[in-house]
mmCIF file of C-alpha atoms in Angstrom:
data_model
loop_
_atom_site.group_PDB
_atom_site.id
_atom_site.type_symbol
_atom_site.label_atom_id
_atom_site.label_comp_id
_atom_site.label_asym_id
_atom_site.label_seq_id
_atom_site.Cartn_x
_atom_site.Cartn_y
_atom_site.Cartn_z
ATOM 1 C CA MET A 701 10.088 45.084 124.940
ATOM 2 C CA SER A 702 6.669 45.908 123.525
ATOM 3 C CA GLY A 703 7.569 47.160 120.029
ATOM 4 C CA THR A 704 9.258 44.393 119.623
ATOM 5 C CA SER A 705 7.042 41.887 120.164
ATOM 6 C CA THR A 706 3.639 43.880 118.205
ATOM 7 C CA THR A 707 6.438 43.442 115.368
ATOM 8 C CA GLY A 708 6.446 40.011 116.025
ATOM 9 C CA ARG A 709 2.597 39.602 116.035
ATOM 10 C CA ARG A 710 2.375 40.987 112.716
ATOM 11 C CA VAL A 711 5.151 39.498 111.023
ATOM 12 C CA GLY A 712 3.264 35.966 112.601
ATOM 13 C CA VAL A 713 -0.295 37.405 111.534
ATOM 14 C CA GLY A 714 1.435 38.285 108.010
ATOM 15 C CA ILE A 715 2.741 34.909 107.159
ATOM 16 C CA VAL A 716 -0.787 32.770 108.231
ATOM 17 C CA ILE A 717 -2.184 35.400 106.225
ATOM 18 C CA ALA A 718 -0.154 34.748 103.521
ATOM 19 C CA VAL A 719 -0.408 30.578 103.797
ATOM 20 C CA LEU A 720 -4.141 30.606 104.240
ATOM 21 C CA SER A 721 -4.439 32.636 101.258
ATOM 22 C CA LEU A 722 -2.767 30.853 99.270
ATOM 23 C CA VAL A 723 -4.636 27.410 100.282
ATOM 24 C CA LEU A 724 -7.564 29.050 99.492
ATOM 25 C CA ALA A 725 -6.499 30.209 96.254
ATOM 26 C CA GLY A 726 -5.606 26.821 95.478
ATOM 27 C CA LEU A 727 -8.903 25.016 96.831
ATOM 28 C CA ALA A 728 -10.896 27.811 94.833
ATOM 29 C CA GLY A 729 -8.881 26.556 91.352
ATOM 30 C CA VAL A 730 -9.625 23.145 92.377
ATOM 31 C CA ALA A 731 -13.496 24.066 92.291
ATOM 32 C CA VAL A 732 -13.681 25.891 89.351
ATOM 33 C CA TYR A 733 -11.826 23.441 87.534
ATOM 34 C CA SER A 734 -13.750 21.060 88.712
ATOM 35 C CA ALA A 735 -16.888 22.560 87.889
ATOM 36 C CA VAL A 736 -15.954 23.643 84.096
ATOM 37 C CA ALA A 737 -13.869 20.697 83.029
ATOM 38 C CA PRO A 738 -15.324 18.676 80.614
ATOM 39 C CA ARG A 739 -16.441 14.942 80.625
ATOM 40 C CA PRO A 740 -13.451 13.080 78.749
ATOM 41 C CA ALA A 741 -14.244 12.276 75.140
ATOM 42 C CA THR A 742 -14.229 8.855 76.029
ATOM 43 C CA ALA A 743 -16.280 8.886 78.627
ATOM 44 C CA ASN A 744 -19.534 6.356 78.105
ATOM 45 C CA PRO A 745 -23.308 7.233 79.398
ATOM 46 C CA LEU A 746 -23.781 3.931 79.349
ATOM 47 C CA ASP A 747 -21.413 3.063 81.584
ATOM 48 C CA GLY A 748 -22.961 0.002 83.944
ATOM 49 C CA ALA A 749 -26.329 0.522 82.414
ATOM 50 C CA THR A 750 -28.835 -2.635 82.233
ATOM 51 C CA LEU A 751 -30.587 -2.618 78.975
ATOM 52 C CA TRP A 752 -34.108 -3.802 79.330
ATOM 53 C CA SER A 753 -36.151 -6.690 78.147
ATOM 54 C CA ASN A 754 -39.689 -5.454 76.870
ATOM 55 C CA PRO A 755 -41.625 -8.385 78.379
ATOM 56 C CA ASP A 756 -44.619 -7.345 75.612
ATOM 57 C CA SER A 757 -41.976 -7.796 72.910
ATOM 58 C CA SER A 758 -43.234 -10.484 69.750
ATOM 59 C CA ALA A 759 -40.088 -12.632 70.923
ATOM 60 C CA ALA A 760 -41.658 -12.815 74.957
ATOM 61 C CA LYS A 761 -45.184 -13.585 73.811
ATOM 62 C CA ALA A 762 -43.973 -16.611 71.606
ATOM 63 C CA ALA A 763 -41.444 -17.952 73.696
ATOM 64 C CA ALA A 764 -44.037 -18.143 76.435
ATOM 65 C CA ASP A 765 -46.110 -20.356 74.402
ATOM 66 C CA ASP A 766 -42.749 -22.430 72.696
ATOM 67 C CA PRO A 767 -39.251 -22.061 74.845
ATOM 68 C CA GLN A 768 -37.205 -22.655 71.418
ATOM 69 C CA PHE A 769 -37.582 -18.982 71.110
ATOM 70 C CA ARG A 770 -35.697 -18.306 74.544
ATOM 71 C CA PRO A 771 -32.575 -17.381 72.825
ATOM 72 C CA ILE A 772 -34.152 -13.937 71.184
ATOM 73 C CA ALA A 773 -36.653 -13.153 74.167
ATOM 74 C CA ASP A 774 -34.183 -13.810 76.434
ATOM 75 C CA GLU A 775 -31.972 -10.758 75.221
ATOM 76 C CA PRO A 776 -32.998 -6.794 75.187
ATOM 77 C CA ALA A 777 -34.020 -5.471 72.223
ATOM 78 C CA ALA A 778 -35.613 -2.156 71.036
ATOM 79 C CA THR A 779 -39.439 -1.683 71.263
ATOM 80 C CA TRP A 780 -40.072 0.901 67.475
ATOM 81 C CA LEU A 781 -42.262 3.727 67.909
ATOM 82 C CA THR A 782 -44.672 4.238 64.801
ATOM 83 C CA PRO A 783 -47.517 7.066 64.683
ATOM 84 C CA GLU A 784 -49.385 4.057 63.072
ATOM 85 C CA GLN A 785 -49.662 2.434 66.327
ATOM 86 C CA HIS A 786 -49.421 5.610 68.621
ATOM 87 C CA ASP A 787 -50.258 8.752 67.084
ATOM 88 C CA ALA A 788 -49.857 11.693 68.783
ATOM 89 C CA SER A 789 -52.492 12.118 70.976
ATOM 90 C CA GLU A 790 -51.299 8.740 72.474
ATOM 91 C CA ILE A 791 -47.683 8.289 71.966
ATOM 92 C CA GLY A 792 -46.604 10.395 74.999
ATOM 93 C CA GLY A 793 -48.640 7.980 77.446
ATOM 94 C CA TYR A 794 -47.604 4.901 75.583
ATOM 95 C CA VAL A 795 -43.413 6.263 75.768
ATOM 96 C CA ARG A 796 -44.326 6.949 79.557
ATOM 97 C CA GLY A 797 -45.185 3.632 80.403
ATOM 98 C CA LEU A 798 -42.886 2.070 79.069
ATOM 99 C CA VAL A 799 -39.724 4.319 80.444
ATOM 100 C CA ASP A 800 -41.924 3.815 84.199
ATOM 101 C CA GLU A 801 -41.366 0.183 83.215
ATOM 102 C CA ALA A 802 -38.135 -0.154 82.796
ATOM 103 C CA ARG A 803 -36.962 2.222 85.316
ATOM 104 C CA ARG A 804 -38.499 -0.126 87.913
ATOM 105 C CA SER A 805 -36.267 -2.737 86.542
ATOM 106 C CA GLY A 806 -33.539 -0.708 87.004
ATOM 107 C CA ALA A 807 -32.442 -0.778 83.268
ATOM 108 C CA TRP A 808 -32.672 1.463 80.605
ATOM 109 C CA PRO A 809 -35.065 0.812 77.383
ATOM 110 C CA VAL A 810 -33.869 1.484 73.646
ATOM 111 C CA LEU A 811 -36.468 3.262 71.820
ATOM 112 C CA VAL A 812 -36.945 3.515 67.895
ATOM 113 C CA VAL A 813 -38.443 6.492 66.619
ATOM 114 C CA TYR A 814 -40.054 5.736 63.345
ATOM 115 C CA GLY A 815 -42.322 7.790 61.756
ATOM 116 C CA VAL A 816 -40.427 10.401 59.391
ATOM 117 C CA PRO A 817 -43.269 11.493 56.545
ATOM 118 C CA GLN A 818 -42.857 9.055 53.371
ATOM 119 C CA ARG A 819 -40.821 6.690 55.352
ATOM 120 C CA ASP A 820 -38.926 3.954 53.816
ATOM 121 C CA CYS A 821 -39.490 6.039 50.055
ATOM 122 C CA GLN A 822 -37.478 3.454 47.867
ATOM 123 C CA ALA A 823 -38.765 -0.018 48.919
ATOM 124 C CA GLN A 824 -42.113 0.760 50.696
ATOM 125 C CA ASP A 825 -42.219 -2.593 52.833
ATOM 126 C CA SER A 826 -42.045 0.427 55.627
ATOM 127 C CA SER A 827 -43.927 2.799 53.869
ATOM 128 C CA GLY A 828 -45.741 5.074 56.091
ATOM 129 C CA GLY A 829 -45.286 7.785 58.731
ATOM 130 C CA SER A 830 -46.502 10.900 59.700
ATOM 131 C CA ALA A 831 -48.727 12.775 57.528
ATOM 132 C CA ASP A 832 -46.648 16.300 57.003
ATOM 133 C CA ASP A 833 -44.073 17.756 58.782
ATOM 134 C CA ALA A 834 -46.281 19.408 61.511
ATOM 135 C CA ASP A 835 -47.878 15.894 62.570
ATOM 136 C CA TYR A 836 -44.115 14.899 62.711
ATOM 137 C CA ARG A 837 -42.930 17.912 65.251
ATOM 138 C CA ALA A 838 -46.018 17.258 67.319
ATOM 139 C CA TRP A 839 -45.617 13.156 67.495
ATOM 140 C CA VAL A 840 -42.011 13.739 67.859
ATOM 141 C CA GLY A 841 -42.097 16.186 70.835
ATOM 142 C CA ALA A 842 -45.168 14.168 72.865
ATOM 143 C CA ILE A 843 -42.161 11.286 72.932
ATOM 144 C CA ALA A 844 -39.367 13.852 73.830
ATOM 145 C CA ARG A 845 -41.478 14.699 76.719
ATOM 146 C CA SER A 846 -41.965 11.449 78.040
ATOM 147 C CA LEU A 847 -38.052 10.268 78.135
ATOM 148 C CA THR A 848 -35.744 10.158 81.144
ATOM 149 C CA ALA A 849 -32.047 10.572 80.972
ATOM 150 C CA GLN A 850 -31.825 6.611 81.141
ATOM 151 C CA THR A 851 -33.058 6.172 77.543
ATOM 152 C CA ILE A 852 -31.208 5.285 74.232
ATOM 153 C CA VAL A 853 -32.819 6.607 71.459
ATOM 154 C CA ILE A 854 -32.165 5.152 68.122
ATOM 155 C CA LEU A 855 -33.153 8.451 65.196
ATOM 156 C CA GLU A 856 -35.317 7.346 62.287
ATOM 157 C CA PRO A 857 -33.659 3.948 60.696
ATOM 158 C CA ASP A 858 -32.586 4.577 56.676
ATOM 159 C CA ALA A 859 -33.959 8.388 56.627
ATOM 160 C CA LEU A 860 -30.591 10.151 55.919
ATOM 161 C CA ALA A 861 -29.340 7.353 53.743
ATOM 162 C CA LEU A 862 -32.286 6.873 51.869
ATOM 163 C CA SER A 863 -32.594 10.599 50.942
ATOM 164 C CA THR A 864 -29.613 9.475 48.922
ATOM 165 C CA GLN A 865 -31.687 7.953 46.680
ATOM 166 C CA CYS A 866 -35.162 9.179 47.008
ATOM 167 C CA ASP A 867 -34.009 13.084 46.253
ATOM 168 C CA ASN A 868 -35.617 14.483 49.216
ATOM 169 C CA ARG A 869 -32.076 14.967 51.230
ATOM 170 C CA GLN A 870 -32.861 18.854 52.171
ATOM 171 C CA GLN A 871 -36.488 17.658 53.050
ATOM 172 C CA ARG A 872 -35.293 14.830 54.856
ATOM 173 C CA VAL A 873 -32.133 16.814 57.203
ATOM 174 C CA ALA A 874 -34.840 19.767 58.009
ATOM 175 C CA GLU A 875 -36.977 16.654 59.656
ATOM 176 C CA LEU A 876 -34.341 15.398 61.262
ATOM 177 C CA ARG A 877 -33.194 18.363 62.342
ATOM 178 C CA SER A 878 -36.086 19.225 64.030
ATOM 179 C CA ALA A 879 -36.412 16.308 65.814
ATOM 180 C CA VAL A 880 -33.248 15.858 66.992
ATOM 181 C CA GLY A 881 -34.015 19.944 68.593
ATOM 182 C CA LEU A 882 -36.878 18.636 70.506
ATOM 183 C CA LEU A 883 -35.330 15.194 71.580
ATOM 184 C CA ALA A 884 -31.736 16.762 72.549
ATOM 185 C CA ARG A 885 -34.107 18.595 75.284
ATOM 186 C CA SER A 886 -34.642 15.474 77.184
ATOM 187 C CA GLY A 887 -31.213 14.469 78.443
ATOM 188 C CA ALA A 888 -31.954 10.649 76.870
ATOM 189 C CA THR A 889 -28.676 9.606 74.724
ATOM 190 C CA ILE A 890 -29.785 9.874 71.248
ATOM 191 C CA TYR A 891 -28.123 8.270 68.105
ATOM 192 C CA LEU A 892 -28.945 9.292 64.863
ATOM 193 C CA ASP A 893 -29.093 6.723 62.044
ATOM 194 C CA ALA A 894 -25.975 5.957 59.698
ATOM 195 C CA GLY A 895 -27.222 3.334 57.435
ATOM 196 C CA HIS A 896 -24.560 0.996 57.084
ATOM 197 C CA SER A 897 -21.236 -0.323 55.525
ATOM 198 C CA GLY A 898 -22.285 -1.367 52.148
ATOM 199 C CA TRP A 899 -24.685 1.716 51.738
ATOM 200 C CA VAL A 900 -23.153 5.385 51.637
ATOM 201 C CA ALA A 901 -19.453 6.799 51.684
ATOM 202 C CA PRO A 902 -18.314 7.867 55.345
ATOM 203 C CA GLY A 903 -17.292 11.130 54.164
ATOM 204 C CA ASP A 904 -20.765 11.698 52.556
ATOM 205 C CA MET A 905 -22.870 9.975 55.633
ATOM 206 C CA ALA A 906 -21.001 12.197 58.154
ATOM 207 C CA GLN A 907 -21.984 15.264 56.067
ATOM 208 C CA LEU A 908 -25.567 14.082 56.120
ATOM 209 C CA LEU A 909 -25.129 13.360 60.020
ATOM 210 C CA ARG A 910 -23.602 16.460 60.369
ATOM 211 C CA ASP A 911 -26.420 18.850 58.366
ATOM 212 C CA ALA A 912 -29.030 16.638 60.875
ATOM 213 C CA GLY A 913 -27.660 18.111 64.016
ATOM 214 C CA VAL A 914 -25.883 15.114 65.218
ATOM 215 C CA GLY A 915 -23.271 17.432 67.079
ATOM 216 C CA GLN A 916 -26.612 18.210 69.547
ATOM 217 C CA VAL A 917 -26.603 14.643 70.305
ATOM 218 C CA ARG A 918 -24.177 11.631 71.781
ATOM 219 C CA GLY A 919 -23.713 10.366 68.236
ATOM 220 C CA PHE A 920 -24.812 7.804 65.577
ATOM 221 C CA ALA A 921 -26.127 4.241 64.776
ATOM 222 C CA SER A 922 -25.124 1.808 61.890
ATOM 223 C CA ASN A 923 -26.596 -1.489 60.585
ATOM 224 C CA VAL A 924 -30.035 -1.014 61.760
ATOM 225 C CA SER A 925 -32.117 -3.846 60.806
ATOM 226 C CA ASN A 926 -29.123 -5.201 58.340
ATOM 227 C CA PHE A 927 -26.366 -7.912 58.413
ATOM 228 C CA GLU A 928 -23.380 -6.465 57.760
ATOM 229 C CA THR A 929 -20.489 -7.931 60.535
ATOM 230 C CA THR A 930 -19.461 -6.376 63.260
ATOM 231 C CA ASP A 931 -15.963 -5.607 62.134
ATOM 232 C CA ASP A 932 -16.904 -4.155 59.023
ATOM 233 C CA GLU A 933 -19.283 -1.634 60.631
ATOM 234 C CA ARG A 934 -16.705 -0.523 63.623
ATOM 235 C CA THR A 935 -13.965 0.174 60.261
ATOM 236 C CA TYR A 936 -17.052 2.365 58.842
ATOM 237 C CA ASP A 937 -18.440 4.261 61.450
ATOM 238 C CA ASP A 938 -14.901 4.567 62.685
ATOM 239 C CA ALA A 939 -14.087 6.726 59.360
ATOM 240 C CA VAL A 940 -17.458 8.745 60.232
ATOM 241 C CA SER A 941 -16.572 9.432 63.324
ATOM 242 C CA SER A 942 -13.108 10.974 62.685
ATOM 243 C CA ASP A 943 -15.084 13.223 60.082
ATOM 244 C CA LEU A 944 -17.607 14.310 62.590
ATOM 245 C CA GLY A 945 -14.601 15.215 65.150
ATOM 246 C CA GLY A 946 -15.317 11.830 67.670
ATOM 247 C CA ALA A 947 -18.635 11.430 67.829
ATOM 248 C CA HIS A 948 -19.389 8.066 69.264
ATOM 249 C CA TYR A 949 -21.664 4.866 67.922
ATOM 250 C CA VAL A 950 -23.752 1.765 68.485
ATOM 251 C CA ILE A 951 -24.028 -0.967 66.423
ATOM 252 C CA ASP A 952 -27.061 -3.057 65.600
ATOM 253 C CA THR A 953 -25.899 -6.884 65.803
ATOM 254 C CA SER A 954 -29.047 -8.803 65.868
ATOM 255 C CA ARG A 955 -28.594 -10.784 62.490
ATOM 256 C CA ASN A 956 -25.301 -10.435 61.500
ATOM 257 C CA GLY A 957 -23.899 -13.252 62.854
ATOM 258 C CA ASN A 958 -23.341 -14.936 59.631
ATOM 259 C CA GLY A 959 -22.997 -11.235 57.782
ATOM 260 C CA PRO A 960 -24.683 -10.236 54.715
ATOM 261 C CA THR A 961 -25.411 -12.170 51.633
ATOM 262 C CA SER A 962 -22.775 -11.565 48.466
ATOM 263 C CA ASP A 963 -25.823 -9.525 46.499
ATOM 264 C CA GLN A 964 -26.511 -7.424 50.097
ATOM 265 C CA ALA A 965 -30.055 -8.588 50.050
ATOM 266 C CA TRP A 966 -31.970 -7.125 52.942
ATOM 267 C CA CYS A 967 -35.560 -8.682 53.012
ATOM 268 C CA ASN A 968 -35.588 -11.567 54.879
ATOM 269 C CA PRO A 969 -32.049 -13.328 53.282
ATOM 270 C CA PRO A 970 -31.787 -16.785 54.135
ATOM 271 C CA GLY A 971 -28.782 -18.048 56.385
ATOM 272 C CA ARG A 972 -28.207 -15.383 58.644
ATOM 273 C CA GLY A 973 -28.021 -15.759 62.145
ATOM 274 C CA LEU A 974 -27.762 -14.071 65.409
ATOM 275 C CA GLY A 975 -25.158 -11.715 65.959
ATOM 276 C CA ASP A 976 -23.305 -10.736 68.938
ATOM 277 C CA ARG A 977 -25.534 -9.890 71.926
ATOM 278 C CA PRO A 978 -26.575 -6.781 73.382
ATOM 279 C CA ARG A 979 -23.986 -4.896 75.698
ATOM 280 C CA VAL A 980 -22.571 -1.642 77.127
ATOM 281 C CA VAL A 981 -18.924 -1.513 75.603
ATOM 282 C CA GLU A 982 -16.711 -0.008 78.468
ATOM 283 C CA ASP A 983 -13.407 -0.234 76.606
ATOM 284 C CA GLY A 984 -12.819 3.588 75.934
ATOM 285 C CA THR A 985 -13.289 3.367 72.192
ATOM 286 C CA ARG A 986 -15.746 4.999 70.204
ATOM 287 C CA LEU A 987 -18.514 2.006 70.019
ATOM 288 C CA ASP A 988 -20.873 2.703 73.211
ATOM 289 C CA ALA A 989 -22.639 -0.533 72.514
ATOM 290 C CA THR A 990 -23.599 -3.822 70.268
ATOM 291 C CA LEU A 991 -27.664 -3.555 70.611
ATOM 292 C CA TRP A 992 -30.481 -5.609 69.306
ATOM 293 C CA ILE A 993 -32.391 -3.029 67.526
ATOM 294 C CA LYS A 994 -33.887 -4.798 65.057
ATOM 295 C CA ASN A 995 -36.297 -7.329 67.018
ATOM 296 C CA PRO A 996 -34.748 -10.431 65.594
ATOM 297 C CA GLY A 997 -37.717 -12.676 64.077
ATOM 298 C CA GLU A 998 -40.042 -9.918 62.964
ATOM 299 C CA SER A 999 -39.879 -10.213 58.992
ATOM 300 C CA ASP A 1000 -38.321 -7.360 56.557
ATOM 301 C CA GLY A 1001 -41.161 -7.379 54.410
ATOM 302 C CA SER A 1002 -43.279 -9.449 52.717
ATOM 303 C CA CYS A 1003 -40.470 -11.556 50.843
ATOM 304 C CA ASN A 1004 -38.452 -14.895 51.157
ATOM 305 C CA GLY A 1005 -41.579 -16.334 52.707
ATOM 306 C CA GLY A 1006 -41.579 -13.746 55.182
ATOM 307 C CA PRO A 1007 -45.429 -11.874 56.908
ATOM 308 C CA PRO A 1008 -45.288 -7.860 56.320
ATOM 309 C CA ALA A 1009 -43.278 -6.048 57.874
ATOM 310 C CA GLY A 1010 -42.978 -5.859 61.580
ATOM 311 C CA GLN A 1011 -44.812 -8.979 62.060
ATOM 312 C CA TRP A 1012 -43.243 -11.959 64.092
ATOM 313 C CA TRP A 1013 -42.033 -15.051 61.907
ATOM 314 C CA PRO A 1014 -41.585 -17.890 63.599
ATOM 315 C CA GLU A 1015 -39.963 -20.031 60.675
ATOM 316 C CA GLY A 1016 -37.605 -16.870 60.126
ATOM 317 C CA ALA A 1017 -36.924 -16.316 64.259
ATOM 318 C CA LYS A 1018 -35.976 -20.450 64.218
ATOM 319 C CA ALA A 1019 -33.484 -20.218 61.241
ATOM 320 C CA LEU A 1020 -32.004 -17.210 63.176
ATOM 321 C CA ILE A 1021 -31.383 -19.075 65.916
ATOM 322 C CA ALA A 1022 -29.861 -22.216 64.479
ATOM 323 C CA GLY A 1023 -27.477 -20.103 62.268
ATOM 324 C CA GLY A 1024 -25.968 -17.772 64.981
ATOM 325 C CA LYS A 1025 -23.585 -16.932 66.779
#
């Protein structure tokens, strides 16, 4: 009787141990899977983000005096960072101030890093930039140390596309790869500039982006300061993205309401209009957001009646509002 009872207890204990082992193994498997499972490729890091409107923007200041500029001022737009305005000793504090102010309002700032040496090597309307590569790395490094994960960065508009025309591809790729390495450590959501659909062929641009380190960041931006339609940009960007294995992108829609002129004029062309409003895209595609990266109402350069590049131009702003969507 005693032996039978002992055997029964052993069998019962054995069954319980076996069941517990299976349960624990299953839980362990779930835990391990959860720890290592990658985020879905379609996940958008901007989902749920509110885009920040800089209260010190040119449009905001103009609208404070004249409410007719509110259609521009009321929309979130990017803040451009240049070494001419804030050098390496100043840029870190300036960026921290922007990031902190945006965070207090519960929003994400969009910052444009625009300081590569020999910037705008062709048209020269936005020429300048850092003095040399060492100065550029110091400047970008100061920016990187001041960013948070709740920041969107657009890296060097036109730099890669212009390198095909300015015979400085190797130099430009090396500079941007260095900048990517510094900025990626911040955890910010970063997009390398990819020109636009009317400029460099998709395969060629994909190779430039690949060489510049796009694989280390979220993806690329297109149509910055240009006028190509959103549909044309999506077609182009999807082609570039496919060549890169599915990289995500954002599109500048600030002034593309009427598309480009027939001759692809880029410097204050007449008859243009505001485009799609800035918004995060949450449809599972490779498009993460439409953004106003170029600030509508700021001149492209001293052409077609406009002031020097980057200056507020009331007449141009009024025309964009009148012609917009």
